[in-house]
Amino acid sequence: MMQDKVKNAAVVQKQDGPLISVRNLQKSFGELHVLRGVDQDITTGEKVVLLGPSGSGKTTMLRCLNLLEQPTGGQVFFQGEDITAPGCDINKVRQHMGMVFQQFNLFPHLSIMKNITLGPMKLKGMGKDEAEARAIELLKRVGLEEKANAFPRQLSGGQQQRIAIVRALAMDPKVMLFDEPTSALDPEMVGEVLTVMTDLAKEGMTMVVVTHEIGFARSVADHVIFMDGGYIVEQGTPEAVLDNPQQPRTQDFLRKVLK
């Protein structure tokens, strides 16, 4: 009977617990300690923004969530499964975790349509017609359906980043991870990408975003995390962290970026 209770409790945890949990997450590159024991839960539908100076550990933390960086210590759970455990098929897990990088990472030799449909067809076994119909639907959402047959080099940086978002969405992920998605863009292109991300947030997509866009964090985030030196220094609502920070390090950072 006790074994049944434990088993049932585990099932409840898997279904009703956080979408992502990290426990005592650590990452070192040689002698450089980038993450020093981070704990965090991310629930379904939550929008989390990671802020901090360069080298604070925020991008490394994001990349550890889908094991693009292998943690040195600690655990990462996705839907209750320890994805850092030996034997975990991380490639299957990544199918549910969309990733958008700073530099777009589109395949330059493939058309936009093929960039978008490659994953659903190869990894999910989706038929060509279905994958292309879904791609057109997503391209319409970001105002780029006329670019389906273009190649990445023919698009602006803002357009390429919107395509990168669409490519991730085509896999129907449960969470979207954004690593400074506007940092490589010219200033006039930042808004078009943030608009797509804001619309995603309104639709209820779970999002974890590394960014320096304080305005985006203020308007979209449910939870803001400020990191420095591999630690979470302060976290809370945008109002608490951005408008009324308690820690001197957070206050100093915001003074500099909000000047």
C-alpha positions as MATLAB code, in Angstrom:
seq = 'MMQDKVKNAAVVQKQDGPLISVRNLQKSFGELHVLRGVDQDITTGEKVVLLGPSGSGKTTMLRCLNLLEQPTGGQVFFQGEDITAPGCDINKVRQHMGMVFQQFNLFPHLSIMKNITLGPMKLKGMGKDEAEARAIELLKRVGLEEKANAFPRQLSGGQQQRIAIVRALAMDPKVMLFDEPTSALDPEMVGEVLTVMTDLAKEGMTMVVVTHEIGFARSVADHVIFMDGGYIVEQGTPEAVLDNPQQPRTQDFLRKVLK';
ca = [
       0.000    0.000    0.000;
       2.804    2.414    0.902;
       4.546    1.627   -2.397;
       1.320    2.469   -4.252;
       1.092    5.816   -2.433;
       4.659    6.688   -3.355;
       4.080    5.642   -6.952;
       0.893    7.718   -7.169;
       2.659   10.710   -5.624;
       5.356   10.465   -8.288;
       2.707   10.474  -11.002;
       1.046   13.546   -9.491;
       4.428   15.305   -9.354;
       5.032   14.553  -13.019;
       1.628   15.866  -14.081;
       1.060   18.745  -11.682;
       4.528   19.916  -10.688;
       6.598   22.626  -12.363;
       7.270   22.276  -16.065;
      10.991   22.842  -15.413;
      12.896   22.576  -12.134;
      16.576   23.079  -11.458;
      18.144   21.948   -8.222;
      21.613   22.992   -7.055;
      22.575   23.685  -10.666;
      26.309   24.145  -11.107;
      28.495   24.721  -14.132;
      32.235   25.222  -14.365;
      34.518   25.741  -17.318;
      37.824   24.581  -15.908;
      38.552   26.833  -12.923;
      35.802   29.288  -13.892;
      32.639   28.713  -11.838;
      29.762   30.107  -13.891;
      26.803   28.692  -11.922;
      27.105   28.182   -8.194;
      24.106   26.198   -7.015;
      20.990   27.633   -8.663;
      17.487   26.508   -7.686;
      14.423   27.501   -9.684;
      10.972   26.290  -10.703;
       9.224   27.356  -13.906;
       5.527   26.611  -14.208;
       3.466   26.066  -17.343;
       2.477   29.386  -18.890;
       4.995   31.393  -16.875;
       7.135   34.083  -18.507;
      10.553   34.260  -16.859;
      13.148   36.904  -17.737;
      16.802   36.477  -16.759;
      18.733   39.715  -16.292;
      22.314   40.375  -15.297;
      25.667   41.677  -16.480;
      27.808   39.799  -18.982;
      29.343   36.758  -17.321;
      26.656   36.545  -14.649;
      25.610   33.018  -15.671;
      22.220   33.794  -17.190;
      22.918   32.389  -20.671;
      24.656   29.352  -19.192;
      21.643   28.710  -16.985;
      19.329   28.940  -20.003;
      21.507   26.554  -22.031;
      21.584   24.083  -19.142;
      17.785   23.823  -19.242;
      17.984   21.771  -22.457;
      21.525   20.489  -21.830;
      23.153   22.500  -24.597;
      25.528   23.046  -21.709;
      26.038   19.943  -19.591;
      25.780   20.888  -15.903;
      28.802   20.141  -13.734;
      26.511   19.376  -10.828;
      22.867   19.421   -9.797;
      19.772   18.301  -11.651;
      17.382   19.602  -14.291;
      13.833   18.242  -14.389;
      11.453   18.616  -17.321;
       7.856   17.552  -16.662;
       9.113   15.691  -13.610;
      11.804   13.740  -15.473;
      15.440   14.157  -14.468;
      16.937   14.982  -17.871;
      20.447   15.045  -16.395;
      20.133   11.380  -15.434;
      22.109    8.760  -17.403;
      19.976    7.175  -20.091;
      17.728   10.184  -20.674;
      17.078   10.713  -24.401;
      17.760   14.435  -24.434;
      16.995   14.719  -28.149;
      13.409   13.661  -27.479;
      13.166   16.171  -24.626;
      14.512   18.971  -26.835;
      11.647   18.426  -29.266;
       9.437   20.031  -26.593;
      11.813   22.932  -25.862;
      12.053   25.535  -28.609;
      15.328   27.484  -28.681;
      16.014   30.865  -30.278;
      19.625   32.028  -30.412;
      21.295   35.419  -30.778;
      22.571   34.677  -34.285;
      19.397   33.092  -35.760;
      21.160   29.776  -36.662;
      19.083   29.247  -39.809;
      20.428   26.808  -42.404;
      21.782   29.175  -45.096;
      21.525   26.624  -47.928;
      17.838   25.870  -47.302;
      14.809   27.966  -48.200;
      12.735   29.453  -45.394;
      10.069   26.806  -45.987;
      12.610   23.998  -45.699;
      14.170   25.571  -42.592;
      10.764   25.466  -40.922;
       9.555   22.049  -42.104;
      12.780   20.085  -41.616;
      12.274   19.463  -37.888;
       8.589   18.455  -37.952;
       9.162   16.110  -40.902;
      12.382   14.465  -39.679;
      11.771   14.388  -35.933;
       7.979   14.166  -35.658;
       7.246   12.219  -38.832;
       4.897   14.910  -40.138;
       3.914   14.669  -43.786;
       5.213   17.294  -46.235;
       1.793   18.828  -46.959;
       0.897   19.098  -43.285;
       4.301   20.546  -42.364;
       4.128   23.136  -45.146;
       0.560   24.127  -44.237;
       1.637   24.623  -40.649;
       4.652   26.648  -41.801;
       2.478   28.982  -43.885;
       0.109   29.423  -40.949;
       3.011   30.411  -38.698;
       4.596   32.647  -41.331;
       1.300   34.529  -41.630;
       1.341   35.121  -37.883;
       4.658   36.961  -38.157;
       3.828   38.687  -41.445;
       6.362   36.810  -43.567;
       4.322   34.362  -45.628;
       5.670   35.942  -48.828;
       9.207   34.882  -47.795;
       8.493   31.124  -47.816;
      10.686   30.483  -50.858;
      13.409   32.992  -49.996;
      16.778   32.094  -48.468;
      18.091   33.475  -45.159;
      20.655   35.742  -46.882;
      17.773   37.553  -48.613;
      16.178   38.568  -45.301;
      16.975   41.296  -42.803;
      18.195   40.366  -39.350;
      14.781   41.031  -37.845;
      13.108   38.863  -40.457;
      15.613   36.064  -39.885;
      14.959   36.139  -36.147;
      11.210   35.994  -36.701;
      11.793   32.967  -38.946;
      13.933   31.396  -36.196;
      11.007   31.821  -33.798;
       8.623   30.283  -36.336;
      10.988   27.344  -36.874;
      10.952   26.641  -33.132;
       7.159   27.010  -32.941;
       6.698   24.538  -35.801;
       7.732   21.776  -33.384;
       4.805   22.737  -31.102;
       7.052   23.133  -28.035;
       5.896   23.290  -24.435;
       8.420   26.033  -23.626;
      10.383   28.578  -25.640;
      13.935   29.488  -24.589;
      15.299   32.796  -25.909;
      19.002   33.659  -25.619;
      19.282   37.442  -26.086;
      17.155   37.261  -29.249;
      17.511   40.971  -30.096;
      21.174   41.562  -29.229;
      22.437   40.995  -32.792;
      19.813   43.238  -34.393;
      19.946   46.824  -35.543;
      17.857   49.004  -33.193;
      15.033   49.510  -35.699;
      14.577   45.743  -36.022;
      14.309   45.010  -32.298;
      10.659   46.033  -32.066;
       9.409   43.601  -34.705;
      10.951   40.654  -32.851;
       9.727   41.810  -29.428;
       6.218   42.170  -30.878;
       6.223   38.506  -31.932;
       7.489   37.495  -28.490;
       4.868   39.637  -26.756;
       2.121   38.029  -28.823;
       3.442   34.588  -27.859;
       3.357   35.567  -24.207;
      -0.255   36.748  -24.516;
      -1.174   33.383  -26.030;
       0.110   31.639  -22.895;
       3.410   30.202  -24.138;
       5.839   29.276  -21.376;
       8.935   31.408  -21.979;
      12.387   31.787  -20.466;
      14.145   34.828  -21.893;
      17.681   36.133  -21.432;
      17.544   39.778  -22.433;
      18.676   43.320  -21.678;
      15.335   44.705  -22.846;
      14.028   46.088  -19.559;
      10.832   47.386  -21.150;
       9.999   43.913  -22.422;
      10.703   42.433  -18.993;
       8.480   45.017  -17.328;
       5.523   44.477  -19.667;
       5.666   40.712  -20.304;
       7.425   38.868  -17.466;
       5.622   37.169  -14.605;
       8.943   36.556  -12.872;
      12.235   38.433  -13.164;
      15.522   36.880  -12.032;
      18.632   39.013  -11.572;
      21.878   37.041  -11.641;
      25.452   37.961  -10.865;
      28.556   35.884  -10.260;
      26.728   32.624  -10.872;
      24.096   33.260   -8.211;
      20.486   34.403   -8.230;
      20.872   37.705   -6.397;
      17.234   38.780   -6.484;
      13.977   37.587   -8.011;
      10.306   38.395   -7.980;
       7.676   40.243   -9.970;
       8.804   42.931  -12.423;
       7.449   45.535  -10.027;
       9.494   44.160   -7.144;
      12.784   43.604   -8.965;
      12.766   46.448  -11.495;
      10.938   49.175   -9.580;
      11.882   48.386   -6.002;
      15.062   46.238   -5.948;
      16.299   45.337   -2.492;
      19.841   44.214   -3.220;
      22.612   46.796   -3.800;
      23.973   44.815   -6.762;
      20.567   44.851   -8.479;
      20.168   48.549   -7.766;
      23.597   49.313   -9.233;
      22.916   47.264  -12.388;
      19.552   48.905  -13.026;
      20.961   52.394  -12.474;
      23.450   51.734  -15.251;
      21.100   50.114  -17.777;
      18.222   52.538  -17.204;
      20.308   55.713  -17.601;
];
